[in-house]
Amino acid sequence: MSNPVVSEAAQIRVTRAALEKVIRDAGVIGMNYFKNLKNVEVNKKAARDFVTEADVAIEAFLKETLTREYPEYGFWGEESGQSADQTSRWVVDPIDGTHSFSKGQYCWSISVALEIDGDIVIGAVYAPVLNDLYIAEKGKGAFKNGERIAVSDETNLGDAMVATGFACLRNYLTDNNLERFCRIAQQTTGQRRFGSAALDLCLVADGQVDAFWEQELNLYDVAAGALIAQEAGGTLTDFKGNPGLFPKQILATNGKIFDQILPLM
Ligand code: 2AM
Ligand code: CA
């Protein structure tokens, strides 16, 4: 059992073990739907934006459990919106990669982060099909299935494996990442598109991917993954290189290829 996280802003009593249990339980709910996919209702929230019964059920479970166990925090989930308390809250994406989930693919994840006064202090991402659980506490490192993880040692962009996503391929957005992808793809050895930004960030943390970027995401897609990437030794910036967490323009790297990829952004 890990020690409770102590933030400067507030004494908090969330442990790694407690968060791991909650997110694994949420994963069981998700897998029950996933194994019975032909009976799962899929709806469109907007063009190219899906929600399934599983998204709603996972979020309802997380909201009920987290607000009962930790009434001191608000809750913001993709499907149910925000509760009144804005400065300290759980930030939850019940399924990141809903389209992949709805097609029976394996790259989807559940993302849960705790934000205190604008700071993400603990975050977990669980990919139930892979049974991979990533978790990090601010200042205490990042872990995958209980083992400490670190970003890759790749120093040459030409040899690098990069990942991106196209949440920005929406008709009303002019910068759709296609030109940027072509530019970077030609300068790298491997390019992947997994479809779950939360998981993409964990793959950077785990050294499986050397850099990841995406645009037009929301905080709930990236809050937990960004902390995990950072705690594994990664750098988090916007496309101009400003350090921090920018869901509308997120670049996560192993740090060693940052100077080479930044001019291509
Ligand atoms: P989601 O599955 O929770 O919607 C993949 O490129 C990333 O883009 C995922 O994090 C996915 O999150 C997000 N995404 C996909 N379609 C989206 C849309 N229409 N609006 C915002 N984010 C989207
Ligand atoms: Ca989602």
PDB file of C-alpha atoms and ligand atoms in Angstrom:
ATOM      1  CA  MET A   1       0.000   0.000   0.000  1.00  0.00           C
ATOM      2  CA  SER A   2       1.480   3.355  -0.989  1.00  0.00           C
ATOM      3  CA  ASN A   3       1.506   6.435   1.194  1.00  0.00           C
ATOM      4  CA  PRO A   4      -1.275   8.966   0.757  1.00  0.00           C
ATOM      5  CA  VAL A   5      -0.304  11.716  -1.692  1.00  0.00           C
ATOM      6  CA  VAL A   6       0.421  14.991   0.071  1.00  0.00           C
ATOM      7  CA  SER A   7      -0.115  18.045  -2.128  1.00  0.00           C
ATOM      8  CA  GLU A   8       0.971  21.548  -1.178  1.00  0.00           C
ATOM      9  CA  ALA A   9      -2.592  22.752  -1.560  1.00  0.00           C
ATOM     10  CA  ALA A  10      -4.292  20.139   0.551  1.00  0.00           C
ATOM     11  CA  GLN A  11      -3.721  16.969   2.501  1.00  0.00           C
ATOM     12  CA  ILE A  12      -5.299  14.246   0.430  1.00  0.00           C
ATOM     13  CA  ARG A  13      -5.940  10.659   1.352  1.00  0.00           C
ATOM     14  CA  VAL A  14      -6.057   8.868  -1.998  1.00  0.00           C
ATOM     15  CA  THR A  15      -3.634   5.957  -2.217  1.00  0.00           C
ATOM     16  CA  ARG A  16      -2.319   4.230  -5.310  1.00  0.00           C
ATOM     17  CA  ALA A  17      -3.773   0.952  -4.118  1.00  0.00           C
ATOM     18  CA  ALA A  18      -7.226   2.461  -3.615  1.00  0.00           C
ATOM     19  CA  LEU A  19      -7.253   4.081  -7.067  1.00  0.00           C
ATOM     20  CA  GLU A  20      -5.980   0.872  -8.679  1.00  0.00           C
ATOM     21  CA  LYS A  21      -8.875  -1.055  -7.150  1.00  0.00           C
ATOM     22  CA  VAL A  22     -11.497   1.439  -8.328  1.00  0.00           C
ATOM     23  CA  ILE A  23     -10.185   1.562 -11.899  1.00  0.00           C
ATOM     24  CA  ARG A  24      -9.857  -2.251 -12.102  1.00  0.00           C
ATOM     25  CA  ASP A  25     -13.466  -2.594 -10.927  1.00  0.00           C
ATOM     26  CA  ALA A  26     -14.461  -0.118 -13.649  1.00  0.00           C
ATOM     27  CA  GLY A  27     -12.532  -2.290 -16.112  1.00  0.00           C
ATOM     28  CA  VAL A  28     -14.605  -5.345 -15.144  1.00  0.00           C
ATOM     29  CA  ILE A  29     -17.760  -3.406 -16.009  1.00  0.00           C
ATOM     30  CA  GLY A  30     -16.228  -2.386 -19.344  1.00  0.00           C
ATOM     31  CA  MET A  31     -15.154  -5.938 -20.181  1.00  0.00           C
ATOM     32  CA  ASN A  32     -18.636  -7.296 -19.462  1.00  0.00           C
ATOM     33  CA  TYR A  33     -19.977  -5.025 -22.205  1.00  0.00           C
ATOM     34  CA  PHE A  34     -16.973  -5.640 -24.484  1.00  0.00           C
ATOM     35  CA  LYS A  35     -17.476  -9.427 -24.362  1.00  0.00           C
ATOM     36  CA  ASN A  36     -21.080  -8.955 -25.398  1.00  0.00           C
ATOM     37  CA  LEU A  37     -20.546  -6.213 -27.945  1.00  0.00           C
ATOM     38  CA  LYS A  38     -23.291  -7.129 -30.366  1.00  0.00           C
ATOM     39  CA  ASN A  39     -25.855  -6.236 -27.693  1.00  0.00           C
ATOM     40  CA  VAL A  40     -24.221  -2.926 -26.741  1.00  0.00           C
ATOM     41  CA  GLU A  41     -26.055   0.202 -27.779  1.00  0.00           C
ATOM     42  CA  VAL A  42     -23.871   2.727 -29.665  1.00  0.00           C
ATOM     43  CA  ASN A  43     -25.097   6.285 -30.118  1.00  0.00           C
ATOM     44  CA  LYS A  44     -23.712   9.352 -31.857  1.00  0.00           C
ATOM     45  CA  LYS A  45     -23.212  12.462 -29.717  1.00  0.00           C
ATOM     46  CA  ALA A  46     -22.194  14.425 -32.813  1.00  0.00           C
ATOM     47  CA  ALA A  47     -20.688  13.659 -36.198  1.00  0.00           C
ATOM     48  CA  ARG A  48     -17.711  11.304 -35.660  1.00  0.00           C
ATOM     49  CA  ASP A  49     -18.283  11.254 -31.884  1.00  0.00           C
ATOM     50  CA  PHE A  50     -19.678   8.089 -30.310  1.00  0.00           C
ATOM     51  CA  VAL A  51     -20.938   7.045 -26.897  1.00  0.00           C
ATOM     52  CA  THR A  52     -21.926   3.537 -25.857  1.00  0.00           C
ATOM     53  CA  GLU A  53     -23.898   2.106 -22.955  1.00  0.00           C
ATOM     54  CA  ALA A  54     -20.543   1.014 -21.537  1.00  0.00           C
ATOM     55  CA  ASP A  55     -19.201   4.596 -21.402  1.00  0.00           C
ATOM     56  CA  VAL A  56     -22.268   5.642 -19.418  1.00  0.00           C
ATOM     57  CA  ALA A  57     -22.167   2.632 -17.057  1.00  0.00           C
ATOM     58  CA  ILE A  58     -18.432   2.968 -16.305  1.00  0.00           C
ATOM     59  CA  GLU A  59     -18.753   6.667 -15.626  1.00  0.00           C
ATOM     60  CA  ALA A  60     -21.804   6.149 -13.383  1.00  0.00           C
ATOM     61  CA  PHE A  61     -19.825   3.579 -11.362  1.00  0.00           C
ATOM     62  CA  LEU A  62     -16.767   5.837 -11.062  1.00  0.00           C
ATOM     63  CA  LYS A  63     -18.831   8.881 -10.131  1.00  0.00           C
ATOM     64  CA  GLU A  64     -20.803   6.991  -7.502  1.00  0.00           C
ATOM     65  CA  THR A  65     -17.734   5.288  -6.006  1.00  0.00           C
ATOM     66  CA  LEU A  66     -15.335   8.230  -6.047  1.00  0.00           C
ATOM     67  CA  THR A  67     -17.788  10.811  -4.724  1.00  0.00           C
ATOM     68  CA  ARG A  68     -18.935   8.422  -1.969  1.00  0.00           C
ATOM     69  CA  GLU A  69     -15.365   7.558  -0.889  1.00  0.00           C
ATOM     70  CA  TYR A  70     -14.009  11.095  -1.355  1.00  0.00           C
ATOM     71  CA  PRO A  71     -16.853  13.579  -0.810  1.00  0.00           C
ATOM     72  CA  GLU A  72     -14.258  16.377  -0.539  1.00  0.00           C
ATOM     73  CA  TYR A  73     -13.761  16.382  -4.333  1.00  0.00           C
ATOM     74  CA  GLY A  74     -15.952  17.340  -7.271  1.00  0.00           C
ATOM     75  CA  PHE A  75     -16.335  15.201 -10.369  1.00  0.00           C
ATOM     76  CA  TRP A  76     -15.937  15.925 -14.063  1.00  0.00           C
ATOM     77  CA  GLY A  77     -16.627  13.106 -16.470  1.00  0.00           C
ATOM     78  CA  GLU A  78     -16.901  13.162 -20.253  1.00  0.00           C
ATOM     79  CA  GLU A  79     -20.439  11.792 -20.270  1.00  0.00           C
ATOM     80  CA  SER A  80     -22.047  13.353 -17.173  1.00  0.00           C
ATOM     81  CA  GLY A  81     -20.303  16.738 -17.128  1.00  0.00           C
ATOM     82  CA  GLN A  82     -19.008  18.715 -14.156  1.00  0.00           C
ATOM     83  CA  SER A  83     -20.221  18.998 -10.594  1.00  0.00           C
ATOM     84  CA  ALA A  84     -20.152  22.409  -8.934  1.00  0.00           C
ATOM     85  CA  ASP A  85     -16.767  22.097  -7.206  1.00  0.00           C
ATOM     86  CA  GLN A  86     -14.250  23.159  -9.856  1.00  0.00           C
ATOM     87  CA  THR A  87     -10.954  23.528  -7.957  1.00  0.00           C
ATOM     88  CA  SER A  88     -10.525  19.989  -6.659  1.00  0.00           C
ATOM     89  CA  ARG A  89     -12.107  17.264  -8.696  1.00  0.00           C
ATOM     90  CA  TRP A  90     -11.854  13.868 -10.278  1.00  0.00           C
ATOM     91  CA  VAL A  91     -11.323  14.145 -14.030  1.00  0.00           C
ATOM     92  CA  VAL A  92     -12.608  11.012 -15.747  1.00  0.00           C
ATOM     93  CA  ASP A  93     -12.824   9.566 -19.226  1.00  0.00           C
ATOM     94  CA  PRO A  94     -14.815   6.313 -18.820  1.00  0.00           C
ATOM     95  CA  ILE A  95     -13.659   5.006 -22.204  1.00  0.00           C
ATOM     96  CA  ASP A  96     -10.891   6.731 -24.114  1.00  0.00           C
ATOM     97  CA  GLY A  97     -11.071   5.171 -27.542  1.00  0.00           C
ATOM     98  CA  THR A  98     -14.814   4.590 -27.708  1.00  0.00           C
ATOM     99  CA  HIS A  99     -14.759   4.046 -31.459  1.00  0.00           C
ATOM    100  CA  SER A 100     -12.114   1.293 -31.069  1.00  0.00           C
ATOM    101  CA  PHE A 101     -14.173  -0.252 -28.241  1.00  0.00           C
ATOM    102  CA  SER A 102     -17.319  -0.243 -30.387  1.00  0.00           C
ATOM    103  CA  LYS A 103     -15.462  -2.102 -33.164  1.00  0.00           C
ATOM    104  CA  GLY A 104     -14.123  -4.795 -30.829  1.00  0.00           C
ATOM    105  CA  GLN A 105     -10.526  -3.516 -31.017  1.00  0.00           C
ATOM    106  CA  TYR A 106      -8.202  -3.687 -28.012  1.00  0.00           C
ATOM    107  CA  CYS A 107      -6.824  -0.127 -27.722  1.00  0.00           C
ATOM    108  CA  TRP A 108      -9.207   1.568 -25.347  1.00  0.00           C
ATOM    109  CA  SER A 109      -8.681   2.648 -21.787  1.00  0.00           C
ATOM    110  CA  ILE A 110     -10.258   4.109 -18.684  1.00  0.00           C
ATOM    111  CA  SER A 111      -8.664   7.300 -17.393  1.00  0.00           C
ATOM    112  CA  VAL A 112      -9.028   8.715 -13.872  1.00  0.00           C
ATOM    113  CA  ALA A 113      -7.091  11.700 -12.522  1.00  0.00           C
ATOM    114  CA  LEU A 114      -7.368  13.828  -9.402  1.00  0.00           C
ATOM    115  CA  GLU A 115      -6.872  17.553  -9.965  1.00  0.00           C
ATOM    116  CA  ILE A 116      -6.262  19.823  -6.977  1.00  0.00           C
ATOM    117  CA  ASP A 117      -6.214  23.557  -7.711  1.00  0.00           C
ATOM    118  CA  GLY A 118      -5.138  22.990 -11.301  1.00  0.00           C
ATOM    119  CA  ASP A 119      -2.499  20.374 -10.464  1.00  0.00           C
ATOM    120  CA  ILE A 120      -2.897  16.692 -11.377  1.00  0.00           C
ATOM    121  CA  VAL A 121      -1.686  14.893  -8.223  1.00  0.00           C
ATOM    122  CA  ILE A 122      -2.519  11.260  -9.017  1.00  0.00           C
ATOM    123  CA  GLY A 123      -3.706   9.550 -12.183  1.00  0.00           C
ATOM    124  CA  ALA A 124      -4.380   6.054 -13.472  1.00  0.00           C
ATOM    125  CA  VAL A 125      -5.036   4.617 -16.925  1.00  0.00           C
ATOM    126  CA  TYR A 126      -6.283   1.046 -17.294  1.00  0.00           C
ATOM    127  CA  ALA A 127      -6.478  -0.833 -20.594  1.00  0.00           C
ATOM    128  CA  PRO A 128      -8.718  -3.795 -19.687  1.00  0.00           C
ATOM    129  CA  VAL A 129      -8.167  -5.949 -22.796  1.00  0.00           C
ATOM    130  CA  LEU A 130      -4.401  -5.698 -22.346  1.00  0.00           C
ATOM    131  CA  ASN A 131      -4.808  -5.868 -18.552  1.00  0.00           C
ATOM    132  CA  ASP A 132      -2.238  -3.058 -18.286  1.00  0.00           C
ATOM    133  CA  LEU A 133      -2.650  -0.610 -15.425  1.00  0.00           C
ATOM    134  CA  TYR A 134      -0.543   2.552 -15.427  1.00  0.00           C
ATOM    135  CA  ILE A 135      -0.482   4.866 -12.417  1.00  0.00           C
ATOM    136  CA  ALA A 136       1.533   7.833 -11.149  1.00  0.00           C
ATOM    137  CA  GLU A 137       1.570  10.133  -8.186  1.00  0.00           C
ATOM    138  CA  LYS A 138       3.099  13.572  -8.508  1.00  0.00           C
ATOM    139  CA  GLY A 139       6.765  13.425  -7.497  1.00  0.00           C
ATOM    140  CA  LYS A 140       6.700   9.666  -6.892  1.00  0.00           C
ATOM    141  CA  GLY A 141       7.317   8.078 -10.276  1.00  0.00           C
ATOM    142  CA  ALA A 142       5.196   6.076 -12.690  1.00  0.00           C
ATOM    143  CA  PHE A 143       4.265   2.397 -12.567  1.00  0.00           C
ATOM    144  CA  LYS A 144       2.878  -0.233 -14.934  1.00  0.00           C
ATOM    145  CA  ASN A 145       1.324  -3.274 -13.280  1.00  0.00           C
ATOM    146  CA  GLY A 146       3.236  -2.454 -10.091  1.00  0.00           C
ATOM    147  CA  GLU A 147       6.674  -2.043 -11.728  1.00  0.00           C
ATOM    148  CA  ARG A 148       8.373   1.324 -12.105  1.00  0.00           C
ATOM    149  CA  ILE A 149       8.571   2.530 -15.725  1.00  0.00           C
ATOM    150  CA  ALA A 150      10.677   5.076 -17.603  1.00  0.00           C
ATOM    151  CA  VAL A 151      10.659   6.743 -21.015  1.00  0.00           C
ATOM    152  CA  SER A 152      12.887   5.378 -23.801  1.00  0.00           C
ATOM    153  CA  ASP A 153      16.554   6.189 -24.341  1.00  0.00           C
ATOM    154  CA  GLU A 154      16.122   6.954 -28.046  1.00  0.00           C
ATOM    155  CA  THR A 155      18.184  10.027 -28.971  1.00  0.00           C
ATOM    156  CA  ASN A 156      17.744  10.034 -32.752  1.00  0.00           C
ATOM    157  CA  LEU A 157      14.464  11.134 -34.311  1.00  0.00           C
ATOM    158  CA  GLY A 158      15.355   9.200 -37.453  1.00  0.00           C
ATOM    159  CA  ASP A 159      15.210   5.942 -35.492  1.00  0.00           C
ATOM    160  CA  ALA A 160      12.198   6.937 -33.433  1.00  0.00           C
ATOM    161  CA  MET A 161       8.728   5.431 -33.092  1.00  0.00           C
ATOM    162  CA  VAL A 162       6.069   8.118 -32.875  1.00  0.00           C
ATOM    163  CA  ALA A 163       2.321   8.063 -32.334  1.00  0.00           C
ATOM    164  CA  THR A 164      -0.410  10.549 -33.046  1.00  0.00           C
ATOM    165  CA  GLY A 165      -4.180  10.744 -33.295  1.00  0.00           C
ATOM    166  CA  PHE A 166      -6.760  12.545 -35.372  1.00  0.00           C
ATOM    167  CA  ALA A 167      -9.420  13.802 -32.972  1.00  0.00           C
ATOM    168  CA  CYS A 168      -8.928  16.952 -35.063  1.00  0.00           C
ATOM    169  CA  LEU A 169     -10.326  15.362 -38.240  1.00  0.00           C
ATOM    170  CA  ARG A 170     -13.562  17.207 -37.720  1.00  0.00           C
ATOM    171  CA  ASN A 171     -15.042  19.243 -40.538  1.00  0.00           C
ATOM    172  CA  TYR A 172     -14.994  22.591 -38.763  1.00  0.00           C
ATOM    173  CA  LEU A 173     -11.290  22.381 -37.820  1.00  0.00           C
ATOM    174  CA  THR A 174      -8.832  23.705 -40.397  1.00  0.00           C
ATOM    175  CA  ASP A 175      -5.626  22.253 -38.881  1.00  0.00           C
ATOM    176  CA  ASN A 176      -6.389  18.534 -39.144  1.00  0.00           C
ATOM    177  CA  ASN A 177      -2.865  17.203 -38.415  1.00  0.00           C
ATOM    178  CA  LEU A 178      -2.456  15.591 -41.837  1.00  0.00           C
ATOM    179  CA  GLU A 179       0.345  17.879 -43.024  1.00  0.00           C
ATOM    180  CA  ARG A 180       2.121  17.647 -39.659  1.00  0.00           C
ATOM    181  CA  PHE A 181       1.819  13.872 -39.706  1.00  0.00           C
ATOM    182  CA  CYS A 182       3.307  13.642 -43.223  1.00  0.00           C
ATOM    183  CA  ARG A 183       6.176  15.934 -42.239  1.00  0.00           C
ATOM    184  CA  ILE A 184       7.063  13.969 -39.095  1.00  0.00           C
ATOM    185  CA  ALA A 185       6.363  10.529 -40.557  1.00  0.00           C
ATOM    186  CA  GLN A 186       9.014  11.079 -43.214  1.00  0.00           C
ATOM    187  CA  GLN A 187      11.631  11.876 -40.552  1.00  0.00           C
ATOM    188  CA  THR A 188      10.959   8.825 -38.339  1.00  0.00           C
ATOM    189  CA  THR A 189      11.171   5.043 -38.606  1.00  0.00           C
ATOM    190  CA  GLY A 190       7.860   4.037 -37.014  1.00  0.00           C
ATOM    191  CA  GLN A 191       4.459   5.694 -36.872  1.00  0.00           C
ATOM    192  CA  ARG A 192       1.466   4.388 -34.936  1.00  0.00           C
ATOM    193  CA  ARG A 193      -2.129   5.474 -34.452  1.00  0.00           C
ATOM    194  CA  PHE A 194      -3.666   3.625 -31.499  1.00  0.00           C
ATOM    195  CA  GLY A 195      -6.858   5.656 -30.999  1.00  0.00           C
ATOM    196  CA  SER A 196      -6.648   6.257 -27.253  1.00  0.00           C
ATOM    197  CA  ALA A 197      -4.712   9.366 -26.247  1.00  0.00           C
ATOM    198  CA  ALA A 198      -4.651   8.278 -22.590  1.00  0.00           C
ATOM    199  CA  LEU A 199      -2.962   5.041 -23.600  1.00  0.00           C
ATOM    200  CA  ASP A 200      -0.648   6.781 -26.113  1.00  0.00           C
ATOM    201  CA  LEU A 201       0.744   8.869 -23.248  1.00  0.00           C
ATOM    202  CA  CYS A 202       1.317   5.715 -21.182  1.00  0.00           C
ATOM    203  CA  LEU A 203       3.197   4.160 -24.104  1.00  0.00           C
ATOM    204  CA  VAL A 204       5.534   7.174 -24.067  1.00  0.00           C
ATOM    205  CA  ALA A 205       5.910   6.656 -20.307  1.00  0.00           C
ATOM    206  CA  ASP A 206       6.723   2.981 -20.854  1.00  0.00           C
ATOM    207  CA  GLY A 207       9.279   3.638 -23.611  1.00  0.00           C
ATOM    208  CA  GLN A 208       7.226   1.804 -26.253  1.00  0.00           C
ATOM    209  CA  VAL A 209       6.779   5.063 -28.154  1.00  0.00           C
ATOM    210  CA  ASP A 210       9.346   7.891 -28.208  1.00  0.00           C
ATOM    211  CA  ALA A 211       6.929  10.761 -28.862  1.00  0.00           C
ATOM    212  CA  PHE A 212       3.188  11.372 -29.136  1.00  0.00           C
ATOM    213  CA  TRP A 213       1.251  14.433 -30.207  1.00  0.00           C
ATOM    214  CA  GLU A 214      -2.392  15.234 -30.787  1.00  0.00           C
ATOM    215  CA  GLN A 215      -4.707  18.236 -31.024  1.00  0.00           C
ATOM    216  CA  GLU A 216      -8.185  19.210 -29.941  1.00  0.00           C
ATOM    217  CA  LEU A 217      -8.404  16.809 -27.021  1.00  0.00           C
ATOM    218  CA  ASN A 218     -10.065  17.450 -23.675  1.00  0.00           C
ATOM    219  CA  LEU A 219      -8.535  17.419 -20.210  1.00  0.00           C
ATOM    220  CA  TYR A 220     -10.259  14.147 -19.344  1.00  0.00           C
ATOM    221  CA  ASP A 221      -8.523  12.415 -22.295  1.00  0.00           C
ATOM    222  CA  VAL A 222      -5.013  13.366 -21.150  1.00  0.00           C
ATOM    223  CA  ALA A 223      -4.945  14.351 -17.444  1.00  0.00           C
ATOM    224  CA  ALA A 224      -3.888  10.964 -16.048  1.00  0.00           C
ATOM    225  CA  GLY A 225      -1.673   9.976 -19.012  1.00  0.00           C
ATOM    226  CA  ALA A 226       0.200  13.269 -18.943  1.00  0.00           C
ATOM    227  CA  LEU A 227       1.121  12.834 -15.273  1.00  0.00           C
ATOM    228  CA  ILE A 228       2.196   9.245 -15.969  1.00  0.00           C
ATOM    229  CA  ALA A 229       4.396  10.355 -18.921  1.00  0.00           C
ATOM    230  CA  GLN A 230       5.902  13.165 -16.876  1.00  0.00           C
ATOM    231  CA  GLU A 231       6.595  10.966 -13.850  1.00  0.00           C
ATOM    232  CA  ALA A 232       8.299   8.456 -16.150  1.00  0.00           C
ATOM    233  CA  GLY A 233      10.741  11.187 -17.193  1.00  0.00           C
ATOM    234  CA  GLY A 234       8.953  12.545 -20.257  1.00  0.00           C
ATOM    235  CA  THR A 235       8.469  16.139 -21.359  1.00  0.00           C
ATOM    236  CA  LEU A 236       5.012  17.657 -21.830  1.00  0.00           C
ATOM    237  CA  THR A 237       4.592  20.815 -23.913  1.00  0.00           C
ATOM    238  CA  ASP A 238       2.406  22.489 -26.492  1.00  0.00           C
ATOM    239  CA  PHE A 239       3.476  22.629 -30.157  1.00  0.00           C
ATOM    240  CA  LYS A 240       5.603  25.720 -29.465  1.00  0.00           C
ATOM    241  CA  GLY A 241       7.537  23.972 -26.695  1.00  0.00           C
ATOM    242  CA  ASN A 242       5.894  25.727 -23.744  1.00  0.00           C
ATOM    243  CA  PRO A 243       6.021  23.314 -20.799  1.00  0.00           C
ATOM    244  CA  GLY A 244       2.716  22.180 -19.309  1.00  0.00           C
ATOM    245  CA  LEU A 245      -0.418  20.243 -20.077  1.00  0.00           C
ATOM    246  CA  PHE A 246      -2.267  21.557 -23.157  1.00  0.00           C
ATOM    247  CA  PRO A 247      -5.099  19.236 -24.278  1.00  0.00           C
ATOM    248  CA  LYS A 248      -5.701  21.267 -27.444  1.00  0.00           C
ATOM    249  CA  GLN A 249      -2.063  20.843 -28.505  1.00  0.00           C
ATOM    250  CA  ILE A 250      -0.218  18.141 -26.598  1.00  0.00           C
ATOM    251  CA  LEU A 251       3.324  16.951 -27.329  1.00  0.00           C
ATOM    252  CA  ALA A 252       4.814  14.260 -25.082  1.00  0.00           C
ATOM    253  CA  THR A 253       8.333  13.008 -25.710  1.00  0.00           C
ATOM    254  CA  ASN A 254      11.080  11.049 -24.007  1.00  0.00           C
ATOM    255  CA  GLY A 255      12.912  14.396 -23.694  1.00  0.00           C
ATOM    256  CA  LYS A 256      15.868  13.159 -25.745  1.00  0.00           C
ATOM    257  CA  ILE A 257      14.259  13.754 -29.164  1.00  0.00           C
ATOM    258  CA  PHE A 258      12.314  16.846 -28.091  1.00  0.00           C
ATOM    259  CA  ASP A 259      14.677  19.343 -29.783  1.00  0.00           C
ATOM    260  CA  GLN A 260      14.499  17.363 -33.040  1.00  0.00           C
ATOM    261  CA  ILE A 261      10.720  16.958 -33.209  1.00  0.00           C
ATOM    262  CA  LEU A 262       9.736  20.451 -31.991  1.00  0.00           C
ATOM    263  CA  PRO A 263      10.720  22.283 -35.231  1.00  0.00           C
ATOM    264  CA  LEU A 264       8.553  19.845 -37.189  1.00  0.00           C
ATOM    265  CA  MET A 265       5.441  20.598 -35.142  1.00  0.00           C
TER     266      MET A 265
HETATM  267  P1  2AM B   1     -12.706   9.411 -26.929  1.00  0.00           P
HETATM  268  O1  2AM B   1     -12.659   8.027 -27.428  1.00  0.00           O
HETATM  269  O2  2AM B   1     -12.896   9.517 -25.461  1.00  0.00           O
HETATM  270  O3  2AM B   1     -13.673  10.274 -27.720  1.00  0.00           O
HETATM  271  C1  2AM B   1      -8.068   9.461 -30.472  1.00  0.00           C
HETATM  272  O4  2AM B   1      -7.543  10.170 -31.526  1.00  0.00           O
HETATM  273  C2  2AM B   1      -8.447  10.401 -29.351  1.00  0.00           C
HETATM  274  O5  2AM B   1      -9.380  11.382 -29.826  1.00  0.00           O
HETATM  275  C3  2AM B   1      -9.124   9.723 -28.207  1.00  0.00           C
HETATM  276  O6  2AM B   1      -8.596  10.273 -27.031  1.00  0.00           O
HETATM  277  C4  2AM B   1     -10.610  10.055 -28.389  1.00  0.00           C
HETATM  278  O7  2AM B   1     -11.284  10.112 -27.165  1.00  0.00           O
HETATM  279  C5  2AM B   1     -10.525  11.438 -29.006  1.00  0.00           C
HETATM  280  N1  2AM B   1     -11.659  11.756 -29.860  1.00  0.00           N
HETATM  281  C6  2AM B   1     -12.162  10.995 -30.834  1.00  0.00           C
HETATM  282  N2  2AM B   1     -13.196  11.610 -31.450  1.00  0.00           N
HETATM  283  C7  2AM B   1     -13.342  12.787 -30.838  1.00  0.00           C
HETATM  284  C8  2AM B   1     -14.228  13.902 -31.001  1.00  0.00           C
HETATM  285  N3  2AM B   1     -15.188  13.886 -31.924  1.00  0.00           N
HETATM  286  N4  2AM B   1     -14.079  14.946 -30.185  1.00  0.00           N
HETATM  287  C9  2AM B   1     -13.110  14.950 -29.241  1.00  0.00           C
HETATM  288  N5  2AM B   1     -12.240  13.954 -29.044  1.00  0.00           N
HETATM  289  C10 2AM B   1     -12.349  12.884 -29.826  1.00  0.00           C
HETATM  290 CA    CA B   2     -14.454   8.918 -23.923  1.00  0.00          CA
END
